[in-house]
Coordinates of C-alpha atoms and ligand atoms in Angstrom, one line a residue:
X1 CA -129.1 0.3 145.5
X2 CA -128.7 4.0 146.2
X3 CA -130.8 5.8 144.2
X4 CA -130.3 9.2 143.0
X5 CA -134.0 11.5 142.9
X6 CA -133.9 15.2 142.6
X7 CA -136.3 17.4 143.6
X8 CA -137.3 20.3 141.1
X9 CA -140.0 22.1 142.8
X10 CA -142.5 21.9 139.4
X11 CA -144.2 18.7 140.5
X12 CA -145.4 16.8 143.9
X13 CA -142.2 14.9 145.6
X14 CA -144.7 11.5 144.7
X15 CA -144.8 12.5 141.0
X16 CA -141.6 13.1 140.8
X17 CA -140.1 9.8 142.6
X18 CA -142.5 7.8 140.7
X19 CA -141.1 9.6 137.3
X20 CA -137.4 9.2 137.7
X21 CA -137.6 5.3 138.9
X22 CA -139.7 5.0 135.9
X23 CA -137.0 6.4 133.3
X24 CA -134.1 4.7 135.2
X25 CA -135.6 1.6 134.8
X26 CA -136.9 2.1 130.9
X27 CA -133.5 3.1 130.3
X28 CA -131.5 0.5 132.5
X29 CA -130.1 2.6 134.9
X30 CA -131.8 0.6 137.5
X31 CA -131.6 -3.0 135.9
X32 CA -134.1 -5.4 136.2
X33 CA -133.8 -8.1 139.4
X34 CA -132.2 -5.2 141.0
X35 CA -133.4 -4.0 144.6
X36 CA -135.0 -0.4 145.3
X37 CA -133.9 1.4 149.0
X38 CA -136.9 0.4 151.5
X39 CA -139.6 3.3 151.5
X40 CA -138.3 4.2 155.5
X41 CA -135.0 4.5 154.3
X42 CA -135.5 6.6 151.0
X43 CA -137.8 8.5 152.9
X44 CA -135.5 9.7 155.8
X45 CA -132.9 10.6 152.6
X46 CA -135.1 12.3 151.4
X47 CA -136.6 14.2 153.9
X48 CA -139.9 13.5 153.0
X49 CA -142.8 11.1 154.4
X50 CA -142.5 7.5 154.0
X51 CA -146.6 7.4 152.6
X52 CA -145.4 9.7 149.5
X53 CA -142.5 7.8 148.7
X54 CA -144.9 4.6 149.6
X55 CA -147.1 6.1 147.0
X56 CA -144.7 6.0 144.6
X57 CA -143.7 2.5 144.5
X58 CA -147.2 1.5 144.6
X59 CA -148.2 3.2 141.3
X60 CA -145.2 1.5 139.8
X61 CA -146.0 -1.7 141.2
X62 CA -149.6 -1.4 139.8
X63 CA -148.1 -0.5 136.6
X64 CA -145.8 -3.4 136.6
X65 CA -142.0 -2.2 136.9
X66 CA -141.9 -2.9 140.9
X67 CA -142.8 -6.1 142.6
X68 CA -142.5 -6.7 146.5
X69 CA -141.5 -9.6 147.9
X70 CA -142.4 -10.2 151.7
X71 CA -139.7 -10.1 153.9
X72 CA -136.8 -9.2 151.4
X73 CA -138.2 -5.7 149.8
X74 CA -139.3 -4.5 146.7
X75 CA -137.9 -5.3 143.0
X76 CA -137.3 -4.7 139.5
X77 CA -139.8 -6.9 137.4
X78 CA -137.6 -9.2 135.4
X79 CA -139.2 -7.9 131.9
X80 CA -139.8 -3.9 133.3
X81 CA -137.1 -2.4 131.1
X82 CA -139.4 -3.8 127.9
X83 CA -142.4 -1.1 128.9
X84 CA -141.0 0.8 126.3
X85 CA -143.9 3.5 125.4
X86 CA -143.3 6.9 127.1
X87 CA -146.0 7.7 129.1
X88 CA -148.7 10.6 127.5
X89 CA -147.8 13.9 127.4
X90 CA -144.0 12.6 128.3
X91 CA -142.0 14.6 125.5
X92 CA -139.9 11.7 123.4
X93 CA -135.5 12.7 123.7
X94 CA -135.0 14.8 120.5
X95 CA -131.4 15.6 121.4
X96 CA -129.0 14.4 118.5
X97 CA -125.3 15.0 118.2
X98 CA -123.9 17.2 115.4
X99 CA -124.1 17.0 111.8
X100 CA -120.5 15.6 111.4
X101 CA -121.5 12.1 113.5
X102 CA -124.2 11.4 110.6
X103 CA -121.1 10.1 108.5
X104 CA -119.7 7.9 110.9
X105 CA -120.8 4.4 111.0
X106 CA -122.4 2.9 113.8
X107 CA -119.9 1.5 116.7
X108 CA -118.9 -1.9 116.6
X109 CA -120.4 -3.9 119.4
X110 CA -117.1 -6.4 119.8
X111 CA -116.1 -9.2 117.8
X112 CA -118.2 -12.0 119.4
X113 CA -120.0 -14.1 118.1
X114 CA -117.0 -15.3 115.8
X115 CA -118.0 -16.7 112.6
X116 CA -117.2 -20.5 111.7
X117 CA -113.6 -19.3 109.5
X118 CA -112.4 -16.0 111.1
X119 CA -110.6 -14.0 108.8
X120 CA -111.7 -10.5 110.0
X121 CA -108.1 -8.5 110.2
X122 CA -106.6 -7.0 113.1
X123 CA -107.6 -8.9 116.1
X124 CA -105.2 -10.9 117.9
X125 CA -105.7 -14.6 118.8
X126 CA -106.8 -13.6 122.8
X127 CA -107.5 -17.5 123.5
X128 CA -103.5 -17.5 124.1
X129 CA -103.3 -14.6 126.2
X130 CA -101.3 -14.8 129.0
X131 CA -103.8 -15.6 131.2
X132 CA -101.6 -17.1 134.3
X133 CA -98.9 -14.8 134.5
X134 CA -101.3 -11.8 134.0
X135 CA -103.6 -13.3 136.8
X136 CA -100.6 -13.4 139.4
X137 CA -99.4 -10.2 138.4
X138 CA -102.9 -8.6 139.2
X139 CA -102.7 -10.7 142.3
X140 CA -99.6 -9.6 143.9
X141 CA -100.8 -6.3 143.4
X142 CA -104.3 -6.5 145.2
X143 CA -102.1 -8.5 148.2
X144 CA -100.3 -5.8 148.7
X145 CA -103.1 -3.1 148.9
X146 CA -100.9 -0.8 146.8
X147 CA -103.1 2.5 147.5
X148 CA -100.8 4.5 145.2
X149 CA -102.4 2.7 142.4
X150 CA -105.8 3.4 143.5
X151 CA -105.4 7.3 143.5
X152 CA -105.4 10.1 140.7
X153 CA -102.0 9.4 138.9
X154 CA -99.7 11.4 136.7
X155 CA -101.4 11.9 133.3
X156 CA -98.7 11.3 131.5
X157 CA -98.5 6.7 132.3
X158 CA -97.6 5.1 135.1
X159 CA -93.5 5.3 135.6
X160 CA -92.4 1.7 135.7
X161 CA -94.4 1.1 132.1
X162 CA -92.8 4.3 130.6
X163 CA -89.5 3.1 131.4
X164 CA -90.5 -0.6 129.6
X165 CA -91.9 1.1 126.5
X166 CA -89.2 3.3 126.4
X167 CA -87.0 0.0 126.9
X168 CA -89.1 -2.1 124.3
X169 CA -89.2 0.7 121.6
X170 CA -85.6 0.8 122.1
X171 CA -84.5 -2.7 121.5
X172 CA -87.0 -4.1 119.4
X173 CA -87.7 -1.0 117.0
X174 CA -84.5 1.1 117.5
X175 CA -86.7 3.9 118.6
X176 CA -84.4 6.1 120.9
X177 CA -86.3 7.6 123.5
X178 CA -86.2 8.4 127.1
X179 CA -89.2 7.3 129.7
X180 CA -90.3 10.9 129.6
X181 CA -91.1 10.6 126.0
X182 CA -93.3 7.8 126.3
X183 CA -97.1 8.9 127.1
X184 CA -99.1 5.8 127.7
X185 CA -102.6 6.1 126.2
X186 CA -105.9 4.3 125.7
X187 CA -104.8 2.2 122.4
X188 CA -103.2 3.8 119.3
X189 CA -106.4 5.4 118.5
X190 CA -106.5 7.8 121.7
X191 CA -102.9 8.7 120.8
X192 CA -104.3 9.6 117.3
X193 CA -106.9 11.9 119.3
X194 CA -104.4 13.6 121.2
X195 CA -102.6 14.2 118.5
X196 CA -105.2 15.9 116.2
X197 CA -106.4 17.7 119.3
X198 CA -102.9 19.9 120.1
X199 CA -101.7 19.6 116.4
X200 CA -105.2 20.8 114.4
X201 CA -107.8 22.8 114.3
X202 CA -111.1 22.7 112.7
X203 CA -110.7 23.3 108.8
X204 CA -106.7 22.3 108.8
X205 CA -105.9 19.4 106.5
X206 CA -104.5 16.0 107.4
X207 CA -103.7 13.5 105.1
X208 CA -104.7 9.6 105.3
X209 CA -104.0 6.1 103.5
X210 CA -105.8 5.3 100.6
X211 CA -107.3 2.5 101.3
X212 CA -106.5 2.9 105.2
X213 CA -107.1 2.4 108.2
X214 CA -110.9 4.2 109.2
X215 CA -110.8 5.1 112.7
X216 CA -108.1 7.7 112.4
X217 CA -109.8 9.9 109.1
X218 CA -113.9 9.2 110.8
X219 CA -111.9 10.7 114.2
X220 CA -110.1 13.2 112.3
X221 CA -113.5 14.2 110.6
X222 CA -115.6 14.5 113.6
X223 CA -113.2 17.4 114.8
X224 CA -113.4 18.9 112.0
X225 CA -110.6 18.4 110.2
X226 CA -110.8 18.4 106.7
X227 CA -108.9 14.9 105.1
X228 CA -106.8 14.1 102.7
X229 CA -107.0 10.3 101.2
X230 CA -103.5 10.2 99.3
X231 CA -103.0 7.2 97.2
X232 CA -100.4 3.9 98.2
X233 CA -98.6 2.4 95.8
X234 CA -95.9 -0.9 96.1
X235 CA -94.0 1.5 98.0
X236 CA -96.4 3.1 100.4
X237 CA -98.0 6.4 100.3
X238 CA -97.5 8.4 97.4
X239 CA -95.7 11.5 98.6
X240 CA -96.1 13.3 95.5
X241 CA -100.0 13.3 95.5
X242 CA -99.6 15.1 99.1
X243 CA -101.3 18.4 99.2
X244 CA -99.2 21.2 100.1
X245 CA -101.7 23.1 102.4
X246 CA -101.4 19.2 104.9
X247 CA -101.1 20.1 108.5
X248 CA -100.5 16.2 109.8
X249 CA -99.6 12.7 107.8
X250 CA -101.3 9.7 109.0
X251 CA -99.3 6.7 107.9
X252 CA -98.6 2.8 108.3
X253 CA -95.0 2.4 107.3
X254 CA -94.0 -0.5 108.4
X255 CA -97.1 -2.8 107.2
X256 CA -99.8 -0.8 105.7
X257 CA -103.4 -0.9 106.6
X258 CA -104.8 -2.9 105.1
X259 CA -102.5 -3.5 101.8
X260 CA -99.7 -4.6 104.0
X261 CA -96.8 -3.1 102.2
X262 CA -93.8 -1.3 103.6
X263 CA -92.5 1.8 103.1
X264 CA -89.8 1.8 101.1
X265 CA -86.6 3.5 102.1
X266 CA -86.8 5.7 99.4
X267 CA -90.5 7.1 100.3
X268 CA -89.2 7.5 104.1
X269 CA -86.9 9.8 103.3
X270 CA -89.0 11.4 100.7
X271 CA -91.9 11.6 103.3
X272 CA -89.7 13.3 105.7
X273 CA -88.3 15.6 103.3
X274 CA -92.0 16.9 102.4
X275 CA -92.6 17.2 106.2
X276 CA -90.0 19.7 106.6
X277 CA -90.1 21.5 103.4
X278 CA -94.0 22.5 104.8
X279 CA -94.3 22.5 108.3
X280 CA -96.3 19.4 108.7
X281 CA -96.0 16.7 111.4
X282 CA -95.9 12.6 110.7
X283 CA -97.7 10.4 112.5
X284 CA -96.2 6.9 112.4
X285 CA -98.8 4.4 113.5
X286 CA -96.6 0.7 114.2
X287 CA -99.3 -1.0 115.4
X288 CA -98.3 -4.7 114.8
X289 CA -94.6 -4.9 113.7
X290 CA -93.5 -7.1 116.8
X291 CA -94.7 -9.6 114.4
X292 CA -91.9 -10.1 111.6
X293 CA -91.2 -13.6 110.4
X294 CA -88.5 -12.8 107.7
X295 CA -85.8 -9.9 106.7
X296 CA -84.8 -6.6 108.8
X297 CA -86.8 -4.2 109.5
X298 CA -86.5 -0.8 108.0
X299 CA -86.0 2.1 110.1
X300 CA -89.0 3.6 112.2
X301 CA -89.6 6.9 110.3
X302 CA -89.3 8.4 114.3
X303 CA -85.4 7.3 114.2
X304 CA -84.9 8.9 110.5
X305 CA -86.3 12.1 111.5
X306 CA -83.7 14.6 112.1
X307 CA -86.6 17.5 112.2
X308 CA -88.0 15.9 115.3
X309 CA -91.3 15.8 113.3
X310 CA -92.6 12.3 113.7
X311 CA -94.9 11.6 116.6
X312 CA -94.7 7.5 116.6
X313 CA -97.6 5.3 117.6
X314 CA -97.2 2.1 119.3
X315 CA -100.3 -0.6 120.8
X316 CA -100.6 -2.9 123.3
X317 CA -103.7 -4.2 121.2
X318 CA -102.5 -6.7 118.5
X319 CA -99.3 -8.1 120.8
X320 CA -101.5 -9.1 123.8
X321 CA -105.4 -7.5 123.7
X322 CA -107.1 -5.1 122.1
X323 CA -109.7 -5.1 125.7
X324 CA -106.2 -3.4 127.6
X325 CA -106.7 -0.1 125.9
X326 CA -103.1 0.4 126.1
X327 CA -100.6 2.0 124.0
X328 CA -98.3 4.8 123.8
X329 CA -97.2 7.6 121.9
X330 CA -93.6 9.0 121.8
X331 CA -93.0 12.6 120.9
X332 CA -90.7 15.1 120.3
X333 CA -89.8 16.8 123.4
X334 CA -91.8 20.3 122.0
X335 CA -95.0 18.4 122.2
X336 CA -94.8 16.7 125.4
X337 CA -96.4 19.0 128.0
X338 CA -99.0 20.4 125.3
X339 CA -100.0 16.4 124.8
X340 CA -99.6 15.8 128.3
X341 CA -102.1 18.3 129.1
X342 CA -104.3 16.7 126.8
X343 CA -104.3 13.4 128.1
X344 CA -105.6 14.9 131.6
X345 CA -107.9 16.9 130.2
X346 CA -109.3 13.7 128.1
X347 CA -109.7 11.2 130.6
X348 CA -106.9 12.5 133.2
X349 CA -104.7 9.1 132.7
X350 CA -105.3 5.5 131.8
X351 CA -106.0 2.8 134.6
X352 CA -103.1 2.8 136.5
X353 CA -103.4 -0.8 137.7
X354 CA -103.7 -2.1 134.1
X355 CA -100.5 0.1 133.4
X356 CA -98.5 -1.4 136.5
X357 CA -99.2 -5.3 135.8
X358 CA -98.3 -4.3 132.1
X359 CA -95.1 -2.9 133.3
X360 CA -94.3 -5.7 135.6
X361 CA -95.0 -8.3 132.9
X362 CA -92.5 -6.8 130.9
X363 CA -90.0 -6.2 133.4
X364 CA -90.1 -10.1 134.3
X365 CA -89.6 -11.2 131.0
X366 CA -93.1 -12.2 130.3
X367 CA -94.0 -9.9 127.1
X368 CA -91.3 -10.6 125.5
X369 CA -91.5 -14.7 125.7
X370 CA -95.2 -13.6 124.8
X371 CA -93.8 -12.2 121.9
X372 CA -91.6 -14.7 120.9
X373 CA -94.0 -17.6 121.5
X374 CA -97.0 -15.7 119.3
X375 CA -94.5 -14.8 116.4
X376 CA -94.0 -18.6 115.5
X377 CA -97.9 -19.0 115.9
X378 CA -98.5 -16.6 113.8
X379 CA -95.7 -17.0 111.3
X380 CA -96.6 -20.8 110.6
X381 CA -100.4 -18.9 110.0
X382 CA -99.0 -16.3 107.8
X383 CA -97.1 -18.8 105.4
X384 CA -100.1 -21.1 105.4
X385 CA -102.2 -18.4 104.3
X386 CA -99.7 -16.8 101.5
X387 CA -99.2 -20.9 100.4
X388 CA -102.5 -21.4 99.9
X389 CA -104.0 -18.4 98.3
X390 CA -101.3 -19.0 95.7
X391 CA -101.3 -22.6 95.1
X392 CA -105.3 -22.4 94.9
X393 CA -106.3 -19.0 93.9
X394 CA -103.9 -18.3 91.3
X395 CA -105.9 -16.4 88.6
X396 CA -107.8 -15.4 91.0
X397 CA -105.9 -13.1 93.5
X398 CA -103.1 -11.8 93.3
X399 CA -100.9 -11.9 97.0
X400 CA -99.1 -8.6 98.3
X401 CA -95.9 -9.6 99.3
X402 CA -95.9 -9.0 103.0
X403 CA -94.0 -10.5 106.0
X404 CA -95.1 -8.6 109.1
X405 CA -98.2 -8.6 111.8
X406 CA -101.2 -9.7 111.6
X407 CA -102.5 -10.3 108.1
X408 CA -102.3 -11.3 104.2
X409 CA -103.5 -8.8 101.7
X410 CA -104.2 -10.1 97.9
X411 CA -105.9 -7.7 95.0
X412 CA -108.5 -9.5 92.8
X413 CA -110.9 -8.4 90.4
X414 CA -114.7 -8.1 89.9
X415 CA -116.8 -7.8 92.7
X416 CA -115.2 -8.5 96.0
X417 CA -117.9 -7.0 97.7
X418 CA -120.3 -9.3 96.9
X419 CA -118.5 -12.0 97.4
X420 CA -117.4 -11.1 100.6
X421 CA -121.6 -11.0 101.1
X422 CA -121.7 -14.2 99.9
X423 CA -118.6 -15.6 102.0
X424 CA -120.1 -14.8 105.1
X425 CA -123.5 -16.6 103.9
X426 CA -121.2 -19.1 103.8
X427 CA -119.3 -19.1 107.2
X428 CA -116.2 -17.3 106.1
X429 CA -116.0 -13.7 107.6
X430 CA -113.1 -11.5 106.0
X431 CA -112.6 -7.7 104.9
X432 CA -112.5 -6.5 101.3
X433 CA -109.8 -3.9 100.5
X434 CA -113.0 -2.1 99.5
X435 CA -114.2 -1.5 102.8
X436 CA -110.9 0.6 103.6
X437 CA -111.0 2.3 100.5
X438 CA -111.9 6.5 100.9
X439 CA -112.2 7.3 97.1
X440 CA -112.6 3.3 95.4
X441 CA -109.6 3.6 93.8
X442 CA -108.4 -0.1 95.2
X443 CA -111.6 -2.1 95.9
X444 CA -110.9 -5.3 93.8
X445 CA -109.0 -8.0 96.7
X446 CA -109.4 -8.8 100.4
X447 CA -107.6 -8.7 103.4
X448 CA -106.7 -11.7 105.0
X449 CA -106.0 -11.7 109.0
X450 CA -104.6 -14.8 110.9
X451 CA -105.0 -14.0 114.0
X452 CA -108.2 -14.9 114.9
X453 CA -108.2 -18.5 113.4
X454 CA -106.5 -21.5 114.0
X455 CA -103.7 -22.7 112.1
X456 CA -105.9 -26.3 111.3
X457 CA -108.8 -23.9 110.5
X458 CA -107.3 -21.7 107.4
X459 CA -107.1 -24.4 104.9
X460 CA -110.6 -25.7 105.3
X461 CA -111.9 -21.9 105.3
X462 CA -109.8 -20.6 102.6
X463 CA -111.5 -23.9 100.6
X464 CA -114.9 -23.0 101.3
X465 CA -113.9 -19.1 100.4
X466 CA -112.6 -20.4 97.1
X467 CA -115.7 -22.1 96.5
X468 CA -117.3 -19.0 97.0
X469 CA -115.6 -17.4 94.7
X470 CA -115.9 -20.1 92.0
X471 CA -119.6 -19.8 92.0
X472 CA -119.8 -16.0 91.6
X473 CA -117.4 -16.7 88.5
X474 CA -114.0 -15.9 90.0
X475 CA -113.7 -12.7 92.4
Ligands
LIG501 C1 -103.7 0.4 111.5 C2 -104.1 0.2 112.9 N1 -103.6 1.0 113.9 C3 -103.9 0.8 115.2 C4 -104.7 -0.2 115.6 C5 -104.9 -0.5 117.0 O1 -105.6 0.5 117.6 P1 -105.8 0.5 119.2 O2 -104.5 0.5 119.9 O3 -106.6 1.8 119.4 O4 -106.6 -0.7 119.6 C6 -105.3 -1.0 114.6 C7 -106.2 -2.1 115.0 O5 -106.9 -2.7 114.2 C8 -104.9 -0.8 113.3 O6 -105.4 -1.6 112.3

């Protein structure tokens, strides 16, 4: 391993070899198992003596982080990382980040290990990922040695999966917009992040679902933007309880997160009404409406707009994997090079390899069989949940009519918190409409998502969830 020691001139090269390995390895830079450059070698880089670098291993071998093996060089001891004291007089890090990161819950480490009855909302089912096709697709493009894809590329996506998007947006969501439009990004969320970031500055106003969606208001927080949680109704977000000073609207029209409502026609229009009458831009997030088992779609709020004020959202995350980081964003033409430039400036473009195999998948044919194959999955899922939940929890919960994406909402009453405590106890893991709720107006109910259990695994884990309920008295 090439390791990385800079001299500073305060202490003795020895000191200050022996002090850098040290931290690497306490913080797993260098990881344990893992071989250090032979003393001659690190030495001649370093222009220095091969004793003092000699030196240095040996005090870390005496203190336990380096072991030599004959022949074959000297080691990371397996169980180094663990010295975890710093040594005396070594100051302990007191950097922290800024005030605003204090409110934002910790990061979710993944999804594994999943619980016995998966109900958690918002992940797809990823064991029926197109594995095969993805794997030839990735393939072919190694075999060629494509060395275009393995260079900076243009900011704004890779070509061929602009002109899909721009294709896919087209037919499936009657989204009209050319390949130039499209800006591919890293998931829904990074489009959010652009869009805050050439759209708002610290102290505007955005406004937010009530309960929503968290990501977007934490990320809109951290930059300082003040938020706005406006209430949903049957109909969607309330347009009246909009404040008038709101910069940027944050909605789900076409299945809210996490009530699962859709807008009504009505609100559209009213939305986009209110967006002109004050300047303000709409962000519509469709994150999962590939996913309809019955009746039309209403219009995207993007194909409404005669203001050319929606910016619409689209994810690669709940149609194949969230672990892509793909999805797009599709402007009006005033905001394309100032969101273009953001994009570079954010992480300069998303992995261009990813991109091309996405594009090539969908040009074949391949996403859109996807599509059509997970749809049935997850309708049969869909009408099994909303069967049972009213045959057996009548009383109990109340199902919101919904016939789109990903997951079931119902509201209850009582505690749902504590029962959802008590569910997972019990192997059943599942979201209350609490935990998406800004200002506890809705917290009674849960959210049911399908897409991470089986369809011969809901009954038996809505039982046990019923159970639940039934000894803490009804939700
Ligand atoms: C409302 C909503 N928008 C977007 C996403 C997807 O975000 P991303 O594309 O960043 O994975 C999710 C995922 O749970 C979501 O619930």
């Amino acid at each position: 391993m090439d390791v990385h020691i800079e001299f500073s001139g305060g202490r003795g090269h020895r000191d200050e070899i022996y002090r850098q390995l040290r931290a690497a390895i306490l913080d797993g830079r260098i990881r344990e198992g893992e071989s250090l450059p032979p003393t001659r070698e690190l030495a001649r880089r370093l222009a220095i003596s091969r004793t003092t670098v000699s030196a240095a291993y040996d005090r870390l071998t005496a203190e336990g982080f380096l072991a030599a093996k004959v022949g074959s060089g000297t080691f990371v001891r397996v169980g180094a990382g663990r010295h975890l004291t710093p040594p005396p007089g070594e100051p302990v890090a007191s950097l922290r980040g800024t005030a605003v990161w204090d409110d934002v819950p910790r990061a979710p480490r993944g999804f594994a290990p999943s619980p016995e009855f998966d109900f958690r909302a918002g992940v797809p089912d990823v064991s029926r990922f197109p594995f095969a096709a993805w794997r030839r697709l990735v393939a072919a493009q190694v075999r060629i040695s494509n060395a275009d894809l393995m260079t900076y590329a243009d900011p704004g996506g890779h070509p061929a999966l602009r002109e899909a998007i721009a294709r896919h947006v087209g037919v499936s969501r009657d989204v009209r917009a050319a390949p130039a439009d499209v800006l591919v990004t890293s998931g829904a969320q990074q489009a959010l992040d652009l869009v805050a970031r050439v759209l708002l500055k610290p102290g505007d106003v955005a406004a937010v679902e009530d309960p929503g969606y968290p990501p977007p208001r934490l990320l809109l927080h951290t930059l300082g933007v003040r938020t706005a949680a406006v209430p949903v109704d049957s109909e969607g977000l309330v347009v009246d309880a909009l404040p008038d000073d709101c910069r940027v609207v944050y909605v789900t029209p076409s299945h809210q997160y996490p009530l699962g409502v859709s807008m009504s026609l009505a609100r559209r229009l009213e939305l986009l009404a209110w967006a002109e009458r004050h300047d303000a831009a709409i962000v519509e997030d469709d994150y999962d409406t590939e996913f309809r088992y019955t009746g039309r779609p209403l219009e995207p709020l993007y194909s409404l707009d005669t203001g050319r004020r929606v910016l619409y959202v689209g994810s690669f995350s709940k149609v194949l994997s969230p672990a892509l980081r793909l999805g797009f964003l599709v402007a009006p033409p005033s905001l394309r090079d100032v969101l273009t430039k953001a994009k570079y400036l954010t992480d300069w473009h998303s992995a261009a390899p990813a991109q091309a195999v996405l594009a090539e998948f969908i040009d074949e044919g391949g996403f859109a069989a996807h599509i059509r194959r997970m749809r049935r999955e997850y309708q049969t899922r869909h009408d099994l949940v909303a069967a049972i939940l009213k045959r057996d929890f009548a009383g109990m919960l109340d199902v919101i009519p919904s016939s789109v994406g990903l997951h079931l909402s119902a509201f209850g009453h009582g505690d749902s918190a504590a029962v959802r405590r008590a569910a997972r106890q019990a192997g059943v893991t599942l979201y209350s409409l609490g935990d998406f709720a800004v200002e506890k107006r809705t917290t009674a109910g849960f959210v049911f998502g399908y897409g991470a259990i089986a369809a011969d695994r809901i009954e038996a884990g809505l039982c046990r969830l019923r159970e639940v309920m039934a000894d803490k008295g009804g939700d």
